[in-house]
Coordinates of C-alpha atoms and ligand atoms in Angstrom, one line a residue:
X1 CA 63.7 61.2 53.1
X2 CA 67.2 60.0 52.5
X3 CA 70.0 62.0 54.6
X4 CA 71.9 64.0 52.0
X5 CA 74.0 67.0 53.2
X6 CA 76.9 68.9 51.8
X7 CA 80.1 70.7 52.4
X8 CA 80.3 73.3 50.1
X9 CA 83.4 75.3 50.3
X10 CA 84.6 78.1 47.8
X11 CA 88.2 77.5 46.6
X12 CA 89.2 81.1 47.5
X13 CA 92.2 79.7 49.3
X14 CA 93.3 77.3 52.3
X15 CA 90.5 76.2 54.0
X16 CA 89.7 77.9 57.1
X17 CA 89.7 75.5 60.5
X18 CA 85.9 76.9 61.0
X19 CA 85.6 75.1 57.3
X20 CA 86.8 71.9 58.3
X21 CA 84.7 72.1 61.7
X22 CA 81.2 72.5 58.9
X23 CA 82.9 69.8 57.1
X24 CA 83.3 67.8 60.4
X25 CA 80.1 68.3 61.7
X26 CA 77.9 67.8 57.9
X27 CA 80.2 63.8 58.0
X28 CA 79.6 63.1 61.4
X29 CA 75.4 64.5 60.5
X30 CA 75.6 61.6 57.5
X31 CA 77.8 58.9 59.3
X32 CA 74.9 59.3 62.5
X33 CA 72.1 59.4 60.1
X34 CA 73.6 57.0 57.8
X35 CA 73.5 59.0 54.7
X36 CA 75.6 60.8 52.3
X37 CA 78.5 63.5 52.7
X38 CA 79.2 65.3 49.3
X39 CA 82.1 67.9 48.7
X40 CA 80.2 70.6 45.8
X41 CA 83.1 73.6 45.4
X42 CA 81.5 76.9 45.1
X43 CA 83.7 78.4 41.8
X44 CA 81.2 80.6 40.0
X45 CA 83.5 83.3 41.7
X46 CA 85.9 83.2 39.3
X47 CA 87.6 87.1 40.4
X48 CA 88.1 85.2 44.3
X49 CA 89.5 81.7 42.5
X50 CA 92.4 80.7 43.9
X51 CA 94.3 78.1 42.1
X52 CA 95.3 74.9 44.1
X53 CA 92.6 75.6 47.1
X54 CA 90.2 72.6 45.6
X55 CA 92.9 70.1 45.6
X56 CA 94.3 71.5 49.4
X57 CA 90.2 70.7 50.1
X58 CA 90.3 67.8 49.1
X59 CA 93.4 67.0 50.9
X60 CA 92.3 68.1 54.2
X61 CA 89.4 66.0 54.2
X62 CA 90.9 62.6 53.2
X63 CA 94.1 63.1 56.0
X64 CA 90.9 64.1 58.7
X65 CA 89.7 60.7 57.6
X66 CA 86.5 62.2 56.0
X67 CA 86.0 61.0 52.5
X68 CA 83.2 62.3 50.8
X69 CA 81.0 59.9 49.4
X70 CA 80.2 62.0 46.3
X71 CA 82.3 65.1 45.0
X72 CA 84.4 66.4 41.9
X73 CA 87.1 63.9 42.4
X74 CA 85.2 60.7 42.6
X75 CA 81.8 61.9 41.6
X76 CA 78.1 60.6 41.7
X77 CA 74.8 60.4 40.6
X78 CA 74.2 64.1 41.3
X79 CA 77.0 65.3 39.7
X80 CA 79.1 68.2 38.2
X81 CA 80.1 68.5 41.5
X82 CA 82.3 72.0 40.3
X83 CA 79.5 74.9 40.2
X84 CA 81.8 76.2 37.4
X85 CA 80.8 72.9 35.6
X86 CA 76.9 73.7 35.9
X87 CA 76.7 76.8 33.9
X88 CA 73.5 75.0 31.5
X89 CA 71.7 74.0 34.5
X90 CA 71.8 77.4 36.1
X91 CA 71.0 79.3 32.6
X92 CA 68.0 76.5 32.7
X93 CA 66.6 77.2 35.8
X94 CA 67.0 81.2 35.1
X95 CA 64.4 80.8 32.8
X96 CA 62.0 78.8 34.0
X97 CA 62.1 81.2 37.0
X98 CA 61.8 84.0 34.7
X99 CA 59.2 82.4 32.9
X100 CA 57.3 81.6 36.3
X101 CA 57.4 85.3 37.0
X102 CA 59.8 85.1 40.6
X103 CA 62.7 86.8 38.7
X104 CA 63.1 89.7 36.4
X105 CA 66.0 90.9 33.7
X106 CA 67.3 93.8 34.7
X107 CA 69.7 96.3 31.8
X108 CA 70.6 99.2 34.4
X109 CA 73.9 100.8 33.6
X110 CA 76.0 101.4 36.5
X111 CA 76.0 104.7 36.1
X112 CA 72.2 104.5 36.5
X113 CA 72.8 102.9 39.7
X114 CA 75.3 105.1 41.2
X115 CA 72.9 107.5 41.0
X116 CA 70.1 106.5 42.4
X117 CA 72.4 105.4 45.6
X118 CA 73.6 108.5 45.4
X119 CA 70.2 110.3 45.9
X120 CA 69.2 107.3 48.2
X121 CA 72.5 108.0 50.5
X122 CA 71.3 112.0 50.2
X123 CA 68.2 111.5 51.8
X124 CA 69.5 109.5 54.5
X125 CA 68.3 106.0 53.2
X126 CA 70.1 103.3 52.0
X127 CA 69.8 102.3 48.4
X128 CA 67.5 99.0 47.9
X129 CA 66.6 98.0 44.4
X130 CA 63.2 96.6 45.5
X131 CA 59.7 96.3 45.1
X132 CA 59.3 100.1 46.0
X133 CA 61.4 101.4 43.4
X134 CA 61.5 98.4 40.7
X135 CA 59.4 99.9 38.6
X136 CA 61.9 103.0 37.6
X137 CA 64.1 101.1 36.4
X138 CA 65.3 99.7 33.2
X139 CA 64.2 96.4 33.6
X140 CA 62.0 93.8 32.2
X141 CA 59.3 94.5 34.2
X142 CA 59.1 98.3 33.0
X143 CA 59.9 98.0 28.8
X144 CA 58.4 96.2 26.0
X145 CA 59.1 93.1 25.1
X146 CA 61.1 93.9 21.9
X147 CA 63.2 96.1 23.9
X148 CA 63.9 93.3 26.3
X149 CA 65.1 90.8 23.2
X150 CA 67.4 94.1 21.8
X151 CA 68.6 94.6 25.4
X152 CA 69.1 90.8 26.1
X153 CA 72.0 91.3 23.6
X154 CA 73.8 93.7 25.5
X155 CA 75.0 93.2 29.6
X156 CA 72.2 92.3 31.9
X157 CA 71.3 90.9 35.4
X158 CA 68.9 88.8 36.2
X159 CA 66.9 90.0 39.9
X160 CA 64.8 88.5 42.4
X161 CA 61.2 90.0 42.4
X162 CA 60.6 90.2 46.2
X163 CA 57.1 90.9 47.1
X164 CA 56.4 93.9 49.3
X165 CA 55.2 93.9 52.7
X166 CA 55.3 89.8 53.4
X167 CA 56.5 88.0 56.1
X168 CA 59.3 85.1 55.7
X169 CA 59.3 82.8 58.3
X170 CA 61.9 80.1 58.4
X171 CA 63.0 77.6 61.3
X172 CA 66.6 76.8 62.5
X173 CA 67.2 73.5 63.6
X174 CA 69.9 75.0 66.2
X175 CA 68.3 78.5 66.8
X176 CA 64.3 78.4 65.5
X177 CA 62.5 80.4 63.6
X178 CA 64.2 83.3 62.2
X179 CA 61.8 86.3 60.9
X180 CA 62.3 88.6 58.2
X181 CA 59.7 91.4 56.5
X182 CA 60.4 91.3 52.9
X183 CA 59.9 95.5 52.7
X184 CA 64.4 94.8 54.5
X185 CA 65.4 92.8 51.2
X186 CA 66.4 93.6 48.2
X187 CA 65.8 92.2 44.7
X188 CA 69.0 90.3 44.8
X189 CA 71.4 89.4 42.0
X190 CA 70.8 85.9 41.0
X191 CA 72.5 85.9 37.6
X192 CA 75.2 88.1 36.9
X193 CA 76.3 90.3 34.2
X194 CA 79.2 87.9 33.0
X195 CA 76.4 85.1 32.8
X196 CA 77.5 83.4 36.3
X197 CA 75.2 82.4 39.2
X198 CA 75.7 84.1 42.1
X199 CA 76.5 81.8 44.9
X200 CA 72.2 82.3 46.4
X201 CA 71.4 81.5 43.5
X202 CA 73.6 78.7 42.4
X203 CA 73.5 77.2 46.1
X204 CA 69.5 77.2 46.0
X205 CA 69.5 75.0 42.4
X206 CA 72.3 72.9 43.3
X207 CA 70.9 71.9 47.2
X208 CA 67.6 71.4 45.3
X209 CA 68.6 69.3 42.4
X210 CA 71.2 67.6 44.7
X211 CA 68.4 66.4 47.2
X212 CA 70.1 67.9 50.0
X213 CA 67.8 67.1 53.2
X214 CA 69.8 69.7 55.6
X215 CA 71.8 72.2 55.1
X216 CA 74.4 72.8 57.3
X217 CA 76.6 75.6 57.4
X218 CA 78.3 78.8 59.4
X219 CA 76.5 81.4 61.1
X220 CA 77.6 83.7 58.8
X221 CA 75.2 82.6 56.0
X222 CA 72.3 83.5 58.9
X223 CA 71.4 86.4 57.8
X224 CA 70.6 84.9 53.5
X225 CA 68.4 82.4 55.2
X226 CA 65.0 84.3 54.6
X227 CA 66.4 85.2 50.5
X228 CA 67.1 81.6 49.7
X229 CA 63.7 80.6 51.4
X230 CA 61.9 83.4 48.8
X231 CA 64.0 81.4 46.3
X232 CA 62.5 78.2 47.0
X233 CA 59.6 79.7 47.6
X234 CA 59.6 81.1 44.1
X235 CA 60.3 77.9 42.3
X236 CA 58.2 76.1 44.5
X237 CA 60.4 73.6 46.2
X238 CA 60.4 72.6 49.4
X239 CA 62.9 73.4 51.5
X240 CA 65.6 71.7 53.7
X241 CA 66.3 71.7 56.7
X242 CA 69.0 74.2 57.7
X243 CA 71.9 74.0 60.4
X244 CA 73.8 77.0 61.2
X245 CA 76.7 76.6 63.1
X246 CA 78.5 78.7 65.9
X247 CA 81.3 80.9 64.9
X248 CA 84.2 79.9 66.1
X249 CA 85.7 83.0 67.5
X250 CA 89.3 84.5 68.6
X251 CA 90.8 83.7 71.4
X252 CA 90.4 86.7 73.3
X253 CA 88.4 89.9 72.2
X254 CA 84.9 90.2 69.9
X255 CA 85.1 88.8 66.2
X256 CA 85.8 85.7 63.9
X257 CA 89.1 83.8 64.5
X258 CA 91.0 85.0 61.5
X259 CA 94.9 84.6 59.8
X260 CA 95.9 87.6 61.3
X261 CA 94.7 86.2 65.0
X262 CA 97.0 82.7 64.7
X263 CA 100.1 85.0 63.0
X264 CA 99.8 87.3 66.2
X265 CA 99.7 84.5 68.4
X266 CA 102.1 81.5 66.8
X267 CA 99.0 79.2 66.0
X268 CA 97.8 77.3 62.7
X269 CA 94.4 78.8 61.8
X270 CA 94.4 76.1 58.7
X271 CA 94.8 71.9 58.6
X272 CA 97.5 71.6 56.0
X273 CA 100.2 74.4 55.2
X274 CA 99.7 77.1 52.7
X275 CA 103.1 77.2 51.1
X276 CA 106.2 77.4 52.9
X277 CA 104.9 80.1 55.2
X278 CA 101.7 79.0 56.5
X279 CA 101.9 76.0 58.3
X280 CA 98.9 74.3 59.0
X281 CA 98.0 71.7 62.4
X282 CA 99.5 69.2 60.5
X283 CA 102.9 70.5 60.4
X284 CA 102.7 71.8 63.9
X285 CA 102.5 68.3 64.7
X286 CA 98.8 67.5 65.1
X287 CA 97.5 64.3 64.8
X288 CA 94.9 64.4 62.3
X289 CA 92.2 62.8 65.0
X290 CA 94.0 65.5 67.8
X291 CA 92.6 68.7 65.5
X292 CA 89.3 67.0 64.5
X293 CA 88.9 66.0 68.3
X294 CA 89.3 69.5 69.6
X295 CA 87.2 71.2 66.9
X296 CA 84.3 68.8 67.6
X297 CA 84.1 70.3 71.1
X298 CA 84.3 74.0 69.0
X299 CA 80.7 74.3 69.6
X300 CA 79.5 70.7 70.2
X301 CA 79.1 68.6 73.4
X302 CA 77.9 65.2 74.2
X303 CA 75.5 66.3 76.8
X304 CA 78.5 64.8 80.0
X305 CA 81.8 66.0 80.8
X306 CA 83.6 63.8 78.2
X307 CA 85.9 65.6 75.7
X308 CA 88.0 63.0 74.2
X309 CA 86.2 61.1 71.3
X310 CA 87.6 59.6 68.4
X311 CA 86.3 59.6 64.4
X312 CA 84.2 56.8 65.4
X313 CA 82.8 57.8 68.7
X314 CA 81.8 61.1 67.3
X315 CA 79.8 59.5 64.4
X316 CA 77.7 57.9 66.6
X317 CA 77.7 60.3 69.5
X318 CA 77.0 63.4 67.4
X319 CA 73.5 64.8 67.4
X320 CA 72.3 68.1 66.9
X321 CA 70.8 69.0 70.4
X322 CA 74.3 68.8 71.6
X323 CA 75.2 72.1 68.9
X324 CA 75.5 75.4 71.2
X325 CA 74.2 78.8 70.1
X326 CA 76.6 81.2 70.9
X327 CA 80.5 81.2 69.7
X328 CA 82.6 79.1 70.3
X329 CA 86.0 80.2 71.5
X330 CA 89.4 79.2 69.9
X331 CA 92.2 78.3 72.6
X332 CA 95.2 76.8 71.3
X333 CA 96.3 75.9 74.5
X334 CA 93.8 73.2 74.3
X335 CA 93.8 72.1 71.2
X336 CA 97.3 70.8 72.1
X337 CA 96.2 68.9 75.2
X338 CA 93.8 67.3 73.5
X339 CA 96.4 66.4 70.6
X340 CA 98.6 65.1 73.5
X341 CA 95.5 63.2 74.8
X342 CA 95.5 61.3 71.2
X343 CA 99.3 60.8 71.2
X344 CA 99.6 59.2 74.5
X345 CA 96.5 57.0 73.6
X346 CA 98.0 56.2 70.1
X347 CA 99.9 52.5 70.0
X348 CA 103.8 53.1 70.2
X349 CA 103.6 51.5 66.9
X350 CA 101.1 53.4 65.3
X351 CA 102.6 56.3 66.3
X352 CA 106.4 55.6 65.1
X353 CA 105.1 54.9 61.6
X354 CA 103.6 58.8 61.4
X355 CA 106.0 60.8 59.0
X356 CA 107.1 63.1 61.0
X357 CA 108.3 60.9 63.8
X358 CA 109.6 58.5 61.5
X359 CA 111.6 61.2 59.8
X360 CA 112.9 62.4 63.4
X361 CA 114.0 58.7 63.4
X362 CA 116.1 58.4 60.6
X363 CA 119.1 59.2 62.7
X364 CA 118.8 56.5 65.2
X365 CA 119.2 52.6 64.5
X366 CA 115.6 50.6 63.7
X367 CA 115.7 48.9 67.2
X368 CA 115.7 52.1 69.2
X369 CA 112.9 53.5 67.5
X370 CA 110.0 52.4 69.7
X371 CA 112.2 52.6 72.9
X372 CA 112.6 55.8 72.0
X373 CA 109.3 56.8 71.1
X374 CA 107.7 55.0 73.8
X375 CA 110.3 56.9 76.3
X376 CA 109.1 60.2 75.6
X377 CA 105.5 60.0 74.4
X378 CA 103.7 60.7 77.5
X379 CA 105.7 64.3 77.4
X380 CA 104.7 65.3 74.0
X381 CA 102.1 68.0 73.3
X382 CA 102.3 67.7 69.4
X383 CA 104.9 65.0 66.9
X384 CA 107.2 68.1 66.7
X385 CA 107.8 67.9 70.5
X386 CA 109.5 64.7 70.1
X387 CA 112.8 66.8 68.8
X388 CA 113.0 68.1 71.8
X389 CA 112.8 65.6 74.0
X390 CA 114.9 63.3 72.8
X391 CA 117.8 65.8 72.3
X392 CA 119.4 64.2 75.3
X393 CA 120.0 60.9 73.9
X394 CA 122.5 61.9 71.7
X395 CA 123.8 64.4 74.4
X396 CA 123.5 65.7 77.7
X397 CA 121.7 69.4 77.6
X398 CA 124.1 71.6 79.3
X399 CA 124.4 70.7 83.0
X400 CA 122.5 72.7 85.4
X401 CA 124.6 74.8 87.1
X402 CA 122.4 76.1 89.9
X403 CA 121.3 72.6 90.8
X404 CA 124.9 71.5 91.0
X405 CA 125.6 74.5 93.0
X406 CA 122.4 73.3 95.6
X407 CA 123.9 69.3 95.0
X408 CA 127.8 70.9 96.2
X409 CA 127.0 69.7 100.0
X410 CA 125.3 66.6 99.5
X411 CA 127.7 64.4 98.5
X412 CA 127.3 64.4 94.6
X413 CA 130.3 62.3 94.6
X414 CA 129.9 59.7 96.5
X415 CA 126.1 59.3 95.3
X416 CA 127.3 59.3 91.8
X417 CA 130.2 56.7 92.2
X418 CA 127.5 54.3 94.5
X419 CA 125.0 54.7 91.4
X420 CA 127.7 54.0 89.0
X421 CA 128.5 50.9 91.3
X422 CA 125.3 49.5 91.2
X423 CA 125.0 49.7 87.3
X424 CA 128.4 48.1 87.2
X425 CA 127.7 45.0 88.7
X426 CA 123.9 45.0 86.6
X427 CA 122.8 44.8 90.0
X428 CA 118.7 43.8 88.9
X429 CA 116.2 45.8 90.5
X430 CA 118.5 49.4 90.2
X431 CA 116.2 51.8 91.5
X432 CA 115.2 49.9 94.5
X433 CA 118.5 49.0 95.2
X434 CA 119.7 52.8 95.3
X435 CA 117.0 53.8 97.4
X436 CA 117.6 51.4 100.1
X437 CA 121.0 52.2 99.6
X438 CA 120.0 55.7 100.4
X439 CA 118.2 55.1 103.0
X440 CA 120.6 53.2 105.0
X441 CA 123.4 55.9 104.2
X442 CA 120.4 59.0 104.8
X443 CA 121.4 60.3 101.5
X444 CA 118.2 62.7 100.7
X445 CA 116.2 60.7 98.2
X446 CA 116.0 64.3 96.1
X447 CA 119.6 64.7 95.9
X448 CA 120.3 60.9 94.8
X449 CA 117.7 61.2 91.9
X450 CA 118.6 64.9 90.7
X451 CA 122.4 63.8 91.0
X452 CA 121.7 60.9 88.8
X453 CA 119.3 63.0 86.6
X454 CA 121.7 65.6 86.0
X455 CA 124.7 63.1 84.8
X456 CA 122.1 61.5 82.1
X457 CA 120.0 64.6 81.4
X458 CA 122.1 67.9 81.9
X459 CA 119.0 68.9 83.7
X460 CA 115.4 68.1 85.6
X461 CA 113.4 66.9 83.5
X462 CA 112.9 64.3 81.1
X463 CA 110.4 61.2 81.5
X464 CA 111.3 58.2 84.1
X465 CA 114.8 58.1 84.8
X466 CA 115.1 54.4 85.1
X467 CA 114.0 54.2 82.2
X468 CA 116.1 56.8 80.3
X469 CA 119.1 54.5 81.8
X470 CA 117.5 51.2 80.4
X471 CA 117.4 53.3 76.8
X472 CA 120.4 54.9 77.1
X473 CA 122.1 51.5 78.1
X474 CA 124.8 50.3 80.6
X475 CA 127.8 51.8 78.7
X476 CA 126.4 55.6 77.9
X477 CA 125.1 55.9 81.3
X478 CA 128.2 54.5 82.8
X479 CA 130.4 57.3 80.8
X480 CA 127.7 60.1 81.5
X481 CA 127.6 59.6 85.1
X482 CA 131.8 59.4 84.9
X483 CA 131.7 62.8 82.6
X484 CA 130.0 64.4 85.4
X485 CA 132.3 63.2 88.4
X486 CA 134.6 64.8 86.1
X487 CA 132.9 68.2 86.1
X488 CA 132.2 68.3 89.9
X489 CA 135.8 67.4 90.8
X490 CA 136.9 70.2 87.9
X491 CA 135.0 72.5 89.4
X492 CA 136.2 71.8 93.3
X493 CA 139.8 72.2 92.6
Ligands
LIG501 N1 80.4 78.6 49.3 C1 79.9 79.0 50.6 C2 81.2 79.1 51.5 O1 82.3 79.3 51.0 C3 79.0 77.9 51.1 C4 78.0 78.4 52.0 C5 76.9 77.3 52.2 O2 77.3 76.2 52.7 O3 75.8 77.5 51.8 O4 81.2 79.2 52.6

């Protein structure tokens, strides 16, 4: 059987990173197994539509680098690929599971209905519309057949008939078999009363007709495992194979990572922003291969230590055993060192040319571009940190007054004029000449660097200080280090 699975997301709104992690996990399945990734959007929802969420979809996909091979935008052999778009087929396969006697119509007013939960909820139970009570009903399982064709012309449902007393049995490929008695479901909704599928429904036709070979999906859809097997049961299709997937959980407490959970704590919860308000890991400065690195290891290992893999390594890597059962737990705090992982491994080039770097750029002449870049790269945690660190090229931070205070007796002067010496004359190998130069004097090597950190920087940090001096060049350093003789003696007299 050919590999065929899906992503099937429902455009309610940005996609969820636990989205893109199915997503993730359904293209590295078909990349490993060398079949096909198609993108079907869920729409028969059309009260939860959200306009623009299929385009962010697709979106999100292409900049994670995984195009699907069949979907709405450049479709396929197995296509509408928009449930909205398969109203006929749905209304076909209605019938013909009417007509094979697995599903009923159903003409219950609501008021009928909130009665008989009412008197359910009296007696303690919960209401079920089921095989124990199916047959009081208004449905076309109780009334003649001309009442069905008058009653077809008003609202209707179409139900499930769920046998009493059976046992469904269905396997897992992550947790085994799961076990349900058919006296704890219900004669589910499959067709609704404004002539939509409901999404069991529409996502048991659509898998089937699609030839999906395995399902894959979040743990959330567990528990309508054992309805969509009676489904295929009912039609009597074979079923795929099914995945489900960790939850990916918050980063502290019980529960699902949600908005509200990345709002609290300052952290994207989506790929790509949401309007001006919602950023998403891209505009928090995540490399595209940084988030889908990290949210591979949200539930997934490779069996050894290893947690960096690109695209690539990850489609050949990936393999179910290596799914975990339990949640996985969101930390932030690792997503970025992973990102910064991926940003110290990317080329200087590479990395110059991404948007938001170049537009950091802009301000700065061509040539120093890479210099820069290349200068500060190993300090960055996300693209956005480059701001940051770079502010010193323009100008010093504000000096730091308690380390001048601790550099008072130590000469500052004297080191600072020597240093500015030994620039002077372009004296070749700088550093190892000051440090000599240091030792023979016994200038403390900490108070010689910090002195001559403090005149380029403002402060202590910042990447290699040779090296800031090589970017900066011979005539900024020179006035920096003089700027700052200036301040000391200022502050002496
Ligand atoms: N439309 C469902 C969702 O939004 C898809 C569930 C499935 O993959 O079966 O999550």
């Amino acid at each position: 059987m050919r590999t065929r699975v899906r992503f099937a997301p429902s455009p309610t709104g940005p996609l969820h990173i636990g989205g893109v992690r199915t997503a993730l996990f359904n293209y590295l399945y078909a990349r490993k197994e060398r079949g096909s990734f198609i993108l079907r959007v869920e729409d028969t929802d059309q009260n939860r539509y959200v306009d623009g969420s299929e385009d962010y979809i697709q979106e999100a996909l292409e900049w994670c680098g995984m195009h699907p091979d069949e979907g709405p935008k450049n479709g396929g052999e197995y296509g509408p690929y928009r449930q909205s778009e398969r109203k006929e087929i749905y209304d076909e396969y209605i019938k013909l599971l009417i007509e094979k006697g697995g599903a009923y119509y159903a003409f219950d007013s609501n008021d009928a209905l909130s009665d008989a939960r009412e008197t359910a909820e009296k007696n303690g139970e919960s209401f079920k519309y089921g095989a124990k009570n199916r047959m009081f009903f208004k449905n076309s399982l109780t009334i003649g057949k001309d009442e069905v064709e008058l009653a077809l012309k008003e609202e209707y449902v179409v139900r499930l008939k769920v046998e009493a007393g059976e046992t469904v049995n269905i396997y897992d490929e992550i947790r085994g078999i799961v076990q349900v008695n058919t006296n704890e479901l219900d004669d589910k909704i499959l067709m609704k009363s404004d002539g939509m599928p409901t999404y069991h429904f529409a996502n048991v036709v659509d898998d089937h007709l699609m030839e999906i070979s395995c399902v894959i999906r979040g743990e959330e859809w567990l528990p309508s495992l054992p309805l969509h097997k009676l489904i295929y049961d009912a039609f009597g299709w074979d079923t795929p194979k099914f995945m489900h997937l960790p939850l990916i959980l918050k980063p502290t407490g019980k529960g699902k990572l949600s908005k509200r959970d990345g709002d609290k704590g300052g952290f994207p919860v989506f790929p790509l922003n949401w309007g001006e308000d919602t950023p998403g890991f891209r505009e928090k400065g995540f490399l595209a291969e940084g988030m889908i690195n990290y949210l591979a290891l949200l539930g997934w290992n490779d069996g050894t230590e290893n947690e960096f893999f690109s695209l690539k390594d990850l489609e050949t890597k990936f393999s179910v055993t290596g799914i975990q059962k339990g949640g996985a737990r969101f930390d932030y705090e690792k997503a970025r060192w992973v990102n910064h992982h991926k940003i110290i491994e990317m080329n200087t080039e590479e990395l110059t040319t991404q948007s938001q770097i170049a537009k950091l750029m802009e301000d700065y002449p061509i040539e120093k571009h890479k210099p820069l870049v290349n200068l500060v790269k190993a300090r960055m945690y996300t693209l956005k940190d480059l701001e940051e660190e770079i502010a010193f090229i323009e100008k010093t931070y504000p000096y730091d007054e308690k380390v001048l205070n601790k550099l008072k007796d130590k000469n500052p002067i004297v080191i600072l004029n020597k240093i500015k010496k030994t620039i002077e004359k372009e004296t070749p190998n700088l550093k190892e000449s000051l440090m000599n130069w240091a030792k023979e004097e016994s200038i403390p090597m900490g108070a010689l660097m910090q002195s001559f950190r403090i005149a380029l920087v403002g402060q202590l940090r910042g990447p290699d200080l040779f090296e800031i001096c090589n970017v900066l060049g011979k005539e900024v350093s020179l006035i920096r280090i003089e700027n700052l003789i200036q301040h000391i003696n200022l502050k002496l007299t």
